[in-house]
CSV table of C-alpha atoms in Angstrom, one decimal:
chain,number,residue,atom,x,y,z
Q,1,UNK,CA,-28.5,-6.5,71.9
Q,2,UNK,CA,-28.3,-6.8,75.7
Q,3,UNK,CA,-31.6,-7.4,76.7
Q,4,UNK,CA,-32.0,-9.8,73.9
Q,5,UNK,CA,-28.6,-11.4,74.9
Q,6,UNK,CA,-29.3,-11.3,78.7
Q,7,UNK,CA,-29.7,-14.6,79.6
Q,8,UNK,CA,-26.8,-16.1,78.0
Q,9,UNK,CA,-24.9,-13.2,79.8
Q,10,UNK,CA,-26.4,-15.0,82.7
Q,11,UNK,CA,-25.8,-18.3,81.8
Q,12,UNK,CA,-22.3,-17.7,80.6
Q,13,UNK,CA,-21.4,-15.8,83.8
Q,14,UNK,CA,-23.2,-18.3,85.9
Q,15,UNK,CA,-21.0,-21.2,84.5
Q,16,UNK,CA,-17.9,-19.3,85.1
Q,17,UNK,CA,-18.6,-18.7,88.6
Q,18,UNK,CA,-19.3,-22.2,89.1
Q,19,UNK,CA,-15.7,-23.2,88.2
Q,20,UNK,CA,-14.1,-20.1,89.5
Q,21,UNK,CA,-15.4,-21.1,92.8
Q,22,UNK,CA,-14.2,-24.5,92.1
Q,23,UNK,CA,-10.4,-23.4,90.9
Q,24,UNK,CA,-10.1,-21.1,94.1
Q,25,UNK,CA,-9.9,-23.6,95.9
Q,26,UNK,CA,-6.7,-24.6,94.4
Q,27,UNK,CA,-5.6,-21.0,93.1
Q,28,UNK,CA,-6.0,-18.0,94.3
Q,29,UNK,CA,-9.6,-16.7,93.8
Q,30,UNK,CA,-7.9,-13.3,92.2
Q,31,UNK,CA,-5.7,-15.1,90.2
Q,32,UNK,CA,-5.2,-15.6,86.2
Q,33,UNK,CA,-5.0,-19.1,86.9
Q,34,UNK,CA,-8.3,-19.2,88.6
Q,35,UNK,CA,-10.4,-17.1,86.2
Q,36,UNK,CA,-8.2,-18.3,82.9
Q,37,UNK,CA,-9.0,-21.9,83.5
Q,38,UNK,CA,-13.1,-21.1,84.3
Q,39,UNK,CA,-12.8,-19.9,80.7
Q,40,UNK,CA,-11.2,-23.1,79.6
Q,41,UNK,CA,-13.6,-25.3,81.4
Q,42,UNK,CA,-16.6,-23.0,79.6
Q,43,UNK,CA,-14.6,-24.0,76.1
Q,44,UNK,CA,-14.7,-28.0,77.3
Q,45,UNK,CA,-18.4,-27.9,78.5
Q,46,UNK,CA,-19.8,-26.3,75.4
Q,47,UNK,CA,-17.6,-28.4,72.9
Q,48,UNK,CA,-19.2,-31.7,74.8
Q,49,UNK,CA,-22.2,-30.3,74.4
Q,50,UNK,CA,-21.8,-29.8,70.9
Q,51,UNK,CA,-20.5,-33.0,69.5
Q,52,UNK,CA,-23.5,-34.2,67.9
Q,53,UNK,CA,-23.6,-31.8,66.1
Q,54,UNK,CA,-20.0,-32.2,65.2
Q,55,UNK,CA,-20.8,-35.8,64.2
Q,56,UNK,CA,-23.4,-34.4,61.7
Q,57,UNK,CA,-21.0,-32.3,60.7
Q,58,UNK,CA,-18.6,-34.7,59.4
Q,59,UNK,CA,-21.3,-36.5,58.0
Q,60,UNK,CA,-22.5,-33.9,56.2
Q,61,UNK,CA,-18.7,-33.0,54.9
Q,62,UNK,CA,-18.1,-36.6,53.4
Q,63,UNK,CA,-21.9,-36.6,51.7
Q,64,UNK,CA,-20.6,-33.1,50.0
Q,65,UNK,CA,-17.7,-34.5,48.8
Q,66,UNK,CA,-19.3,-37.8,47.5
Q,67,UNK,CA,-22.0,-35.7,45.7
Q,68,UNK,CA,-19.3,-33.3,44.5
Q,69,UNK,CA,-19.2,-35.4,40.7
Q,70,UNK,CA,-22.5,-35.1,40.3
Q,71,UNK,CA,-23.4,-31.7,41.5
Q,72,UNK,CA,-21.1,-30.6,38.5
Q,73,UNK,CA,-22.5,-32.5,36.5
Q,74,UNK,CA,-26.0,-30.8,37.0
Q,75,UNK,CA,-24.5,-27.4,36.5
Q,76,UNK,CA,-22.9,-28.2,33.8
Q,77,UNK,CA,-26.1,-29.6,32.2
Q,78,UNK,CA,-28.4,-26.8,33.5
Q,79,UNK,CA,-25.9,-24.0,33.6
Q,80,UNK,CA,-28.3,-21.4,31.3
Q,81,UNK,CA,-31.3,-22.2,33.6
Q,82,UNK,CA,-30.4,-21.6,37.4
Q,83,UNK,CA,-33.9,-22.5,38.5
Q,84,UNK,CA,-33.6,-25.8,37.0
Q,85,UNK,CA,-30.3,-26.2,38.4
Q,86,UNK,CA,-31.6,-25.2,41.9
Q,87,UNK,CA,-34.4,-27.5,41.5
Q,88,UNK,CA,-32.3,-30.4,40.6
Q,89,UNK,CA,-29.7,-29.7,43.9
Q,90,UNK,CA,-32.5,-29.7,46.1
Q,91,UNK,CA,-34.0,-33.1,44.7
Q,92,UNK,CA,-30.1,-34.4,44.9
Q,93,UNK,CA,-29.9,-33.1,48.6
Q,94,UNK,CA,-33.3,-34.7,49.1
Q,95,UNK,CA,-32.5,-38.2,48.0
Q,96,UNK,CA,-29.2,-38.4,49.3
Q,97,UNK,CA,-30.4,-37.4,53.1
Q,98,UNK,CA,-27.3,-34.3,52.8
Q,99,UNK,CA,-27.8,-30.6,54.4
Q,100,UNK,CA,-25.2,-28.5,53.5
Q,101,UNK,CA,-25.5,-26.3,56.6
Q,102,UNK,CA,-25.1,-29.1,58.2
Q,103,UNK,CA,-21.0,-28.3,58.2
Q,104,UNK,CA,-21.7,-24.9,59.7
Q,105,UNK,CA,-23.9,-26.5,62.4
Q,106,UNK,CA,-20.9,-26.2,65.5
Q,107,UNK,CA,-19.8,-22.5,64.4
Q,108,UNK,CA,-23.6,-21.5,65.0
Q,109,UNK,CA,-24.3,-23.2,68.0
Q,110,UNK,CA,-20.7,-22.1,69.1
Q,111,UNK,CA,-21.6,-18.3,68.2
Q,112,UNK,CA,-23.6,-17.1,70.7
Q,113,UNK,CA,-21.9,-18.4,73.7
Q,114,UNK,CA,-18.8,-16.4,72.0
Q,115,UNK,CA,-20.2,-12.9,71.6
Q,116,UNK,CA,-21.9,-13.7,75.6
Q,117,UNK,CA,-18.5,-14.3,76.7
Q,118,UNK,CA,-17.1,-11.4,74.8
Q,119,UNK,CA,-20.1,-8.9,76.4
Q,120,UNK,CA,-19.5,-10.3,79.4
Q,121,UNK,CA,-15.5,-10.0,79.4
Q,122,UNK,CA,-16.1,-6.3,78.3
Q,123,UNK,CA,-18.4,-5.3,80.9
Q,124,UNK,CA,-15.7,-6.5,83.5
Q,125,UNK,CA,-13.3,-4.3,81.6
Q,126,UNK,CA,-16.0,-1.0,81.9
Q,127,UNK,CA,-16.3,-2.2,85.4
Q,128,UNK,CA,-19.9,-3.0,84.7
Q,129,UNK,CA,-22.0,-6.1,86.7
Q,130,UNK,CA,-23.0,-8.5,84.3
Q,131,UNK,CA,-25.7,-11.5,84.5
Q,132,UNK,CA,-24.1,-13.2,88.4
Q,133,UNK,CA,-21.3,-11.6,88.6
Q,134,UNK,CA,-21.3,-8.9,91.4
Q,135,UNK,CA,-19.1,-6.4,92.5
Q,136,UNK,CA,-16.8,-8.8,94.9
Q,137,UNK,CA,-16.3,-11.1,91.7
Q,138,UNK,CA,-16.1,-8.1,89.2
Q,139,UNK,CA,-13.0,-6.6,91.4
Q,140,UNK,CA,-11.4,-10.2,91.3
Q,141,UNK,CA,-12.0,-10.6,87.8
Q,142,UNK,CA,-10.5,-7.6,87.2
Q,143,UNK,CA,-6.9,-8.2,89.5
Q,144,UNK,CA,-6.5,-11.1,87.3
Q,145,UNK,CA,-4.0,-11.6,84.7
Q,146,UNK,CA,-2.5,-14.1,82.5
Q,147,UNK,CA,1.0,-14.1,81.9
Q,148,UNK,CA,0.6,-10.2,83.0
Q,149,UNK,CA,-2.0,-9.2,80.9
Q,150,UNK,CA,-5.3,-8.4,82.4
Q,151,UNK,CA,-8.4,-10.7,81.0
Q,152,UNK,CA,-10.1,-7.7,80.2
Q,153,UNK,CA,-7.5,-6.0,78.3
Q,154,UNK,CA,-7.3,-5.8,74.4
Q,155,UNK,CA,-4.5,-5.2,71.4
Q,156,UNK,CA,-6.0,-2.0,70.6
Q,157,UNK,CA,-6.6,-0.4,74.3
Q,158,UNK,CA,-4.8,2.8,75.2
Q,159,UNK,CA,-2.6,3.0,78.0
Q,160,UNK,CA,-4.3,4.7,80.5
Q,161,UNK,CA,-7.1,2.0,80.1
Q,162,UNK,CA,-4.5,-0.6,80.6
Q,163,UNK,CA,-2.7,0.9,83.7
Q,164,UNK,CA,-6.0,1.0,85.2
Q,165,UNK,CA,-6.4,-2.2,84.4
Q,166,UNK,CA,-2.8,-3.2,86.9
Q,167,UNK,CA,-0.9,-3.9,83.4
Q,168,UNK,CA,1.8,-2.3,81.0
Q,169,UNK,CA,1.1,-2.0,77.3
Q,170,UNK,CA,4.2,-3.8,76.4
Q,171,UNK,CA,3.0,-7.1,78.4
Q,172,UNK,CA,-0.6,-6.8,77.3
Q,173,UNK,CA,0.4,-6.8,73.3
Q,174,UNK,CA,3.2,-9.0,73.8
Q,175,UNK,CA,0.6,-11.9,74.8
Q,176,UNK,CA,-1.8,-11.0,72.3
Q,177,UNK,CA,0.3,-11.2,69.3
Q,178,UNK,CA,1.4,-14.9,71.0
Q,179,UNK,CA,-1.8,-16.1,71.5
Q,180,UNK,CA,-2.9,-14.5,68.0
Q,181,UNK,CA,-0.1,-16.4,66.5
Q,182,UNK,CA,-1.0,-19.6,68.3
Q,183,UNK,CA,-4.8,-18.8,67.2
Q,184,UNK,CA,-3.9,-19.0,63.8
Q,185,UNK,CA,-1.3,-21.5,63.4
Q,186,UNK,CA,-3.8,-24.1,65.2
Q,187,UNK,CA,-6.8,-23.2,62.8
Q,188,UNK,CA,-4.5,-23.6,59.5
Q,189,UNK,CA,-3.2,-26.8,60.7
Q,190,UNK,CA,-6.5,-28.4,61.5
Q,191,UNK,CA,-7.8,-27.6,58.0
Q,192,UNK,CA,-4.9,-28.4,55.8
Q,193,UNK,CA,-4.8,-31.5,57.8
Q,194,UNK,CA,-8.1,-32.0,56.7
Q,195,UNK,CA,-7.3,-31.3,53.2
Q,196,UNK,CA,-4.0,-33.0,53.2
Q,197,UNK,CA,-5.5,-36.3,55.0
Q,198,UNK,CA,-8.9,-36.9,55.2
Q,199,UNK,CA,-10.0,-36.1,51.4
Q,200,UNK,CA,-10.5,-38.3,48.6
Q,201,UNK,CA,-7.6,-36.8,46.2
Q,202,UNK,CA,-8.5,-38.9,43.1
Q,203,UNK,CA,-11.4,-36.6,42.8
Q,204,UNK,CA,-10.8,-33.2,42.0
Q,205,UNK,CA,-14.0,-30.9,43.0
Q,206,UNK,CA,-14.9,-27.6,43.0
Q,207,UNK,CA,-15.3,-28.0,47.0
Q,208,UNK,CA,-12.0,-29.0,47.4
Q,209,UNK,CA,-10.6,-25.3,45.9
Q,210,UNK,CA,-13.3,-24.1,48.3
Q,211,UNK,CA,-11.7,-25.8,51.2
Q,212,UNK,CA,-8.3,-24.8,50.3
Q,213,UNK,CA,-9.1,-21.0,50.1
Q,214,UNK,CA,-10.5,-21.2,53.1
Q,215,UNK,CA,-7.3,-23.0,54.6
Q,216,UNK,CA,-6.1,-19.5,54.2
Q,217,UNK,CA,-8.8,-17.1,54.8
Q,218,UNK,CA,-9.5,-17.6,58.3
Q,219,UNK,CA,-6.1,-17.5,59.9
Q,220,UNK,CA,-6.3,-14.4,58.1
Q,221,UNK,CA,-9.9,-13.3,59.7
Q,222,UNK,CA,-8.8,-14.3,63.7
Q,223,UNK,CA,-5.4,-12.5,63.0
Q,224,UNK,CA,-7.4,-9.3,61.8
Q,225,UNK,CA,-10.4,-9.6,64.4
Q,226,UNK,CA,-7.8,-10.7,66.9
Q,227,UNK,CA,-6.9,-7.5,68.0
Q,228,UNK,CA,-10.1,-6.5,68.8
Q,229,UNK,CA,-10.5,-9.5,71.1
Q,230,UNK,CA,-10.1,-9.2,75.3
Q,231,UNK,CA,-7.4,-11.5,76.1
Q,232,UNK,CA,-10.3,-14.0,78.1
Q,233,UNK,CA,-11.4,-14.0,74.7
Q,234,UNK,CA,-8.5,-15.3,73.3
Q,235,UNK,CA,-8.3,-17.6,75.8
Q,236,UNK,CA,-11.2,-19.2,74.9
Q,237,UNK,CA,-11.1,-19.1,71.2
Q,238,UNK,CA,-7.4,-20.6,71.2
Q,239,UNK,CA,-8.8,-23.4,73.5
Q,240,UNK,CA,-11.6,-23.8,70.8
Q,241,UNK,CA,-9.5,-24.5,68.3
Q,242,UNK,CA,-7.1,-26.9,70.3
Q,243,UNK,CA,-10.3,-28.5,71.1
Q,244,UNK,CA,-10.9,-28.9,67.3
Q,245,UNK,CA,-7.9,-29.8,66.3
Q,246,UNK,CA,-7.4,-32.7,68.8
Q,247,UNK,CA,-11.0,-33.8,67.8
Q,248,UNK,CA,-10.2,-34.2,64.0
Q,249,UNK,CA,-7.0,-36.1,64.5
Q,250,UNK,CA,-9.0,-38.5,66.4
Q,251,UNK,CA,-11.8,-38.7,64.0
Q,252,UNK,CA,-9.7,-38.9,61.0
Q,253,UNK,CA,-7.4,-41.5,62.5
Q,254,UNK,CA,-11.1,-43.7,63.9
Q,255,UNK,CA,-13.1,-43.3,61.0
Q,256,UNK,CA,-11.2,-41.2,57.7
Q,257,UNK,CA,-12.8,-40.7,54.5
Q,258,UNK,CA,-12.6,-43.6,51.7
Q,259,UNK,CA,-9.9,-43.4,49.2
Q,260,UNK,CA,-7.8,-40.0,51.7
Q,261,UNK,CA,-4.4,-41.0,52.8
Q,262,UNK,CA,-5.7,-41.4,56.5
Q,263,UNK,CA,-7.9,-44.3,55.0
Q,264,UNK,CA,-4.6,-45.8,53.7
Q,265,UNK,CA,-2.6,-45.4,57.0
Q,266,UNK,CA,-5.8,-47.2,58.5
Q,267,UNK,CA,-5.9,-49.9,56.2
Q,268,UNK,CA,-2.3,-50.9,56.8
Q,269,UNK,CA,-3.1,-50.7,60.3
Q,270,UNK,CA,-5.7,-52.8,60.4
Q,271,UNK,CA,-3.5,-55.5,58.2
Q,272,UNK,CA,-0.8,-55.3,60.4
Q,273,UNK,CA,-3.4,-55.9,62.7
Q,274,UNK,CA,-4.6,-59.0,61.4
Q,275,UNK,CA,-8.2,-57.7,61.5
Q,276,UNK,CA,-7.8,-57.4,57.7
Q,277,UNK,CA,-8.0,-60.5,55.5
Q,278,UNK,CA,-8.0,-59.7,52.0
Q,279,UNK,CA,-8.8,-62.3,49.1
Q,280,UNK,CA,-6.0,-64.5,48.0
Q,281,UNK,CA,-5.6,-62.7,44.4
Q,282,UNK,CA,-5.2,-59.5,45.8
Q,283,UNK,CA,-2.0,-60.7,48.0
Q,284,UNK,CA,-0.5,-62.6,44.6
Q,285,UNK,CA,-1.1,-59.1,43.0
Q,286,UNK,CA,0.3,-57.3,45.9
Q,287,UNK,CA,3.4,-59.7,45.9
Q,288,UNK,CA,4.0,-59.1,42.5
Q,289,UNK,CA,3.9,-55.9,42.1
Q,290,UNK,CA,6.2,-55.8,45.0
Q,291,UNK,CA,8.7,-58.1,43.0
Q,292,UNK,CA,8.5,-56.1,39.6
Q,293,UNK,CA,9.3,-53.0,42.0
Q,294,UNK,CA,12.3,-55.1,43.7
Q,295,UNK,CA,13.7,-56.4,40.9
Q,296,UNK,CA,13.7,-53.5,38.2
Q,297,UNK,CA,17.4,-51.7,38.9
Q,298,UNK,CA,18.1,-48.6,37.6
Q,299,UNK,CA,21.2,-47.8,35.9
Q,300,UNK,CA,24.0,-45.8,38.3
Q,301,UNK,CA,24.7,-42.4,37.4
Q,302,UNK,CA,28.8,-42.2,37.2
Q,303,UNK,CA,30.7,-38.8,37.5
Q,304,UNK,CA,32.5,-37.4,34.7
Q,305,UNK,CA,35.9,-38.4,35.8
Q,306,UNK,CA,34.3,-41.9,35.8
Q,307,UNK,CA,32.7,-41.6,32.8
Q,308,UNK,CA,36.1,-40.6,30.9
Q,309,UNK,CA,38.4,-42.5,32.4
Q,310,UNK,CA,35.7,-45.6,30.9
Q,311,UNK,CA,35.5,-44.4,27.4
Q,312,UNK,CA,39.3,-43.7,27.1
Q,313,UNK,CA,40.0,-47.5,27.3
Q,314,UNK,CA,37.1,-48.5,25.1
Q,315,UNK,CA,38.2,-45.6,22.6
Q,316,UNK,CA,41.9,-47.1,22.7
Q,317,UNK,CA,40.5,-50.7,21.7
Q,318,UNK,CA,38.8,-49.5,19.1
Q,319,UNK,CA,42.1,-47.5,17.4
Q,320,UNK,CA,43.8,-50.7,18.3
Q,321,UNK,CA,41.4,-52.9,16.5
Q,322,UNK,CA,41.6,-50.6,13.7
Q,323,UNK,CA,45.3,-50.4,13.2
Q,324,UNK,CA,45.1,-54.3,13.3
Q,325,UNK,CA,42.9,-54.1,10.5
Q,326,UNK,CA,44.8,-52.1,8.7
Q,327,UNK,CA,48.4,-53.6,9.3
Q,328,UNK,CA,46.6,-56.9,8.3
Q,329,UNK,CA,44.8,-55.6,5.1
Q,330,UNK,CA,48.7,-54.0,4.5
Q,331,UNK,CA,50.3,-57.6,5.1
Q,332,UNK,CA,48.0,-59.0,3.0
Q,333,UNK,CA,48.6,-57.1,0.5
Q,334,UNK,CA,52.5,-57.5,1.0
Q,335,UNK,CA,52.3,-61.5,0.6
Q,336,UNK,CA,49.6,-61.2,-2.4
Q,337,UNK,CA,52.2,-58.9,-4.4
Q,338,UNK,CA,55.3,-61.6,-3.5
Q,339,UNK,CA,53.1,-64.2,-4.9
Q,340,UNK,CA,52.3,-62.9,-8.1
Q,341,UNK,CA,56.6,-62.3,-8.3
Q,342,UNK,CA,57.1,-65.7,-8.0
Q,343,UNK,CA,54.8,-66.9,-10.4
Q,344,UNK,CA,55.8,-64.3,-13.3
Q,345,UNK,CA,59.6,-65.7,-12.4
Q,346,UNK,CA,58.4,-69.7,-12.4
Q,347,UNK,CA,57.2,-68.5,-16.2
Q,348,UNK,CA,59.5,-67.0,-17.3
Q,349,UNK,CA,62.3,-70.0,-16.3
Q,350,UNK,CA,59.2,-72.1,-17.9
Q,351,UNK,CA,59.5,-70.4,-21.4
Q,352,UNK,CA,63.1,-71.2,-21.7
Q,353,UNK,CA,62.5,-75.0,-21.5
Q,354,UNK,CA,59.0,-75.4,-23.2
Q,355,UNK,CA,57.2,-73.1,-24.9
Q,356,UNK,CA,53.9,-74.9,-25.0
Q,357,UNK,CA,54.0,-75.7,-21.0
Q,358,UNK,CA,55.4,-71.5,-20.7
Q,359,UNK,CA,52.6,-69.8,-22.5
Q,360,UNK,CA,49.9,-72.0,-20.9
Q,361,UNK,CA,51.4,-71.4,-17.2
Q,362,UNK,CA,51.7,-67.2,-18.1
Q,363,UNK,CA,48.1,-67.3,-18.9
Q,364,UNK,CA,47.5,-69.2,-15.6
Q,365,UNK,CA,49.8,-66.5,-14.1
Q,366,UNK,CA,47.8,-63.4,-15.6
Q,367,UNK,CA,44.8,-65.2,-14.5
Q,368,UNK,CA,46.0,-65.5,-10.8
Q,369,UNK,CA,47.1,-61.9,-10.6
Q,370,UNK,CA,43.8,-60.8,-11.6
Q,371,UNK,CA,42.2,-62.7,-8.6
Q,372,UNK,CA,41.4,-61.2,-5.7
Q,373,UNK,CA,43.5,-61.9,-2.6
Q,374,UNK,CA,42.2,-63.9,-0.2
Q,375,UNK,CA,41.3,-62.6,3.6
Q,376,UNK,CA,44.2,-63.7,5.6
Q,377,UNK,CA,41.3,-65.6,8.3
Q,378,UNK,CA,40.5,-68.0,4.9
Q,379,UNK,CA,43.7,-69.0,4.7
């Protein structure tokens, strides 16, 4: 692995001596801040380097996602003959210009520069020369420390290797479980920002379950493997994913995805801007909808004090109505039965004075009771 590796060990370890021997003239040539920032710069040069590829990379992402419909569609339709199936996502792949390694095309590059930096980083620890750094630069390389921690130094080392090393165990785990922490926390956020942001949600894709699994797998993987790593490793990895992170917020807020929420936020930017002018029928329908929104109240929820102390009125009305009913039907009935008295005793002084004129006004009488009484309101 070395002799194939030797010339990145030499490159690697060529471009950190460049900017150590720049930083020491600021610094101190043996300090952390010297050696930690080389490492840094390293991280910035190689991620410069490697945003073409990043652009292809995005590209590549949003063809995926776009081809996502009908990539299930083939499987579904071929999904007893997997040569077909393979035959048909190459010819989709071909047609639509998309590589799907193209999303893994950073993390390649990236890779060997890593595991350089990591050989390189453990031969200082063994107190080896590597690629241009000598034993002048090895012996600084090895007094310096970040935050206390040697840059050599690992989780996992044993104390004596770490007293030899100018450091105390407690110190040297105490910064790698921070910058583990910080490692992790920065590579979640930046994908379930890209999940949460820069996808097209009304399309729900097998790739998109991919991407959210893997939202948790690899803060998982660097908090495993990141006990294993020298804390210049660390350094360098955490700055790699800082790096990423403030490169996707720009790129999502430039040039988002159609139909993700950053495409959204970016529209009503742009209209706010006034670089937007939309057609005349889509403001009416904007404004519109707007007013339906505006104008349809909801009902207030009352408490239940307020809720009772309104139906005990309403429920009194109603006995009162009721007991006005019934004292009216009662009355009613009162006047109908006086009436019908008076009648029978109008007969009955009629019969006395003629017969005829008496019998005719009884049956008038009888008739009259049998009536039904009138509603006092027809009066």
């Amino acid at each position: 692995m070395d002799t194939i590796l030797s010339p990145l060990y030499i490159a690697v370890s060529w471009i950190i001596v460049q900017f150590h021997s720049f930083y020491s003239l600021i610094f101190d040539r043996d300090s952390g801040a010297a050696w930690g920032l080389s490492i840094v710069s390293l991280v910035v040069l190689i991620r410069i380097c490697l945003i073409p590829l990043f652009v292809k990379q995005i590209k590549s992402t949003r063809n995926m996602q776009a081809l996502q419909p009908k990539m299930k569609a083939i499987q579904e339709r071929y999904k007893n003959d997997k040569q077909r199936q393979s035959e048909e996502m190459m010819k989709l792949y071909k047609e639509t210009g998309t590589n799907p390694l193209s999303s893994c095309l950073p993390i390649l590059a990236q890779s060997p520069f890593f595991i350089s930096l990591y050989q390189v980083l453990n031969h200082i620890a063994q107190n080896k020369v590597v690629g241009v750094i000598d034993q002048p630069l090895l012996e600084s390389a090895q007094k310096a420390h970040i935050f206390g921690a040697p840059l050599a130094a690992k989780f996992m080392d044993s104390a004596e290797k770490i007293q030899s090393l100018g450091a105390s165990v407690v110190d040297v785990r105490v910064v790698t479980i921070i910058m583990i922490v910080l490692m992790s926390a920065s590579q979640f956020y930046t994908q379930r920002q890209l999940m949460t942001k820069n996808v097209d949600l009304t399309v729900k894709t097998p790739f998109m379950q991919q991407q959210k699994m893997l939202m948790y797998v690899f803060p998982i993987m660097f908090a495993v493997f990141g006990i294993n790593f020298p804390v210049g490793v660390l350094v360098y990895w955490l700055t790699t994913n800082v790096w990423t992170m403030g490169q996707q917020m720009f790129v999502i807020r430039r040039n988002p995805t159609p139909g993700s929420k950053a495409f959204e936020e970016r529209q009503e930017r742009l209209r706010a801007a006034g670089k937007i002018v939309e057609a005349p029928a889509e403001i009416a329908a904007k404004q519109a909808a707007e007013e339906a929104r505006q104008n349809r109240q909801q009902p207030k929820r009352q408490t239940k004090s307020k809720r009772q102390t309104g139906s005990a009125p309403a429920g009194g009305a109603q006995n009162r109505t009721r007991a006005g009913s019934a004292s009216s039907g009662s009355g009613s009935g009162q006047g109908a039965a006086k009436k019908q008295s008076l009648e029978k005793k109008d007969t009955q002084d009629g019969k006395g004075k003629d017969g005829a004129s008496a019998s005719s006004t009884t049956k008038s009488g009888q008739r009259k009771g049998q009536q039904r009484p009138k509603h006092p309101t027809k009066k």
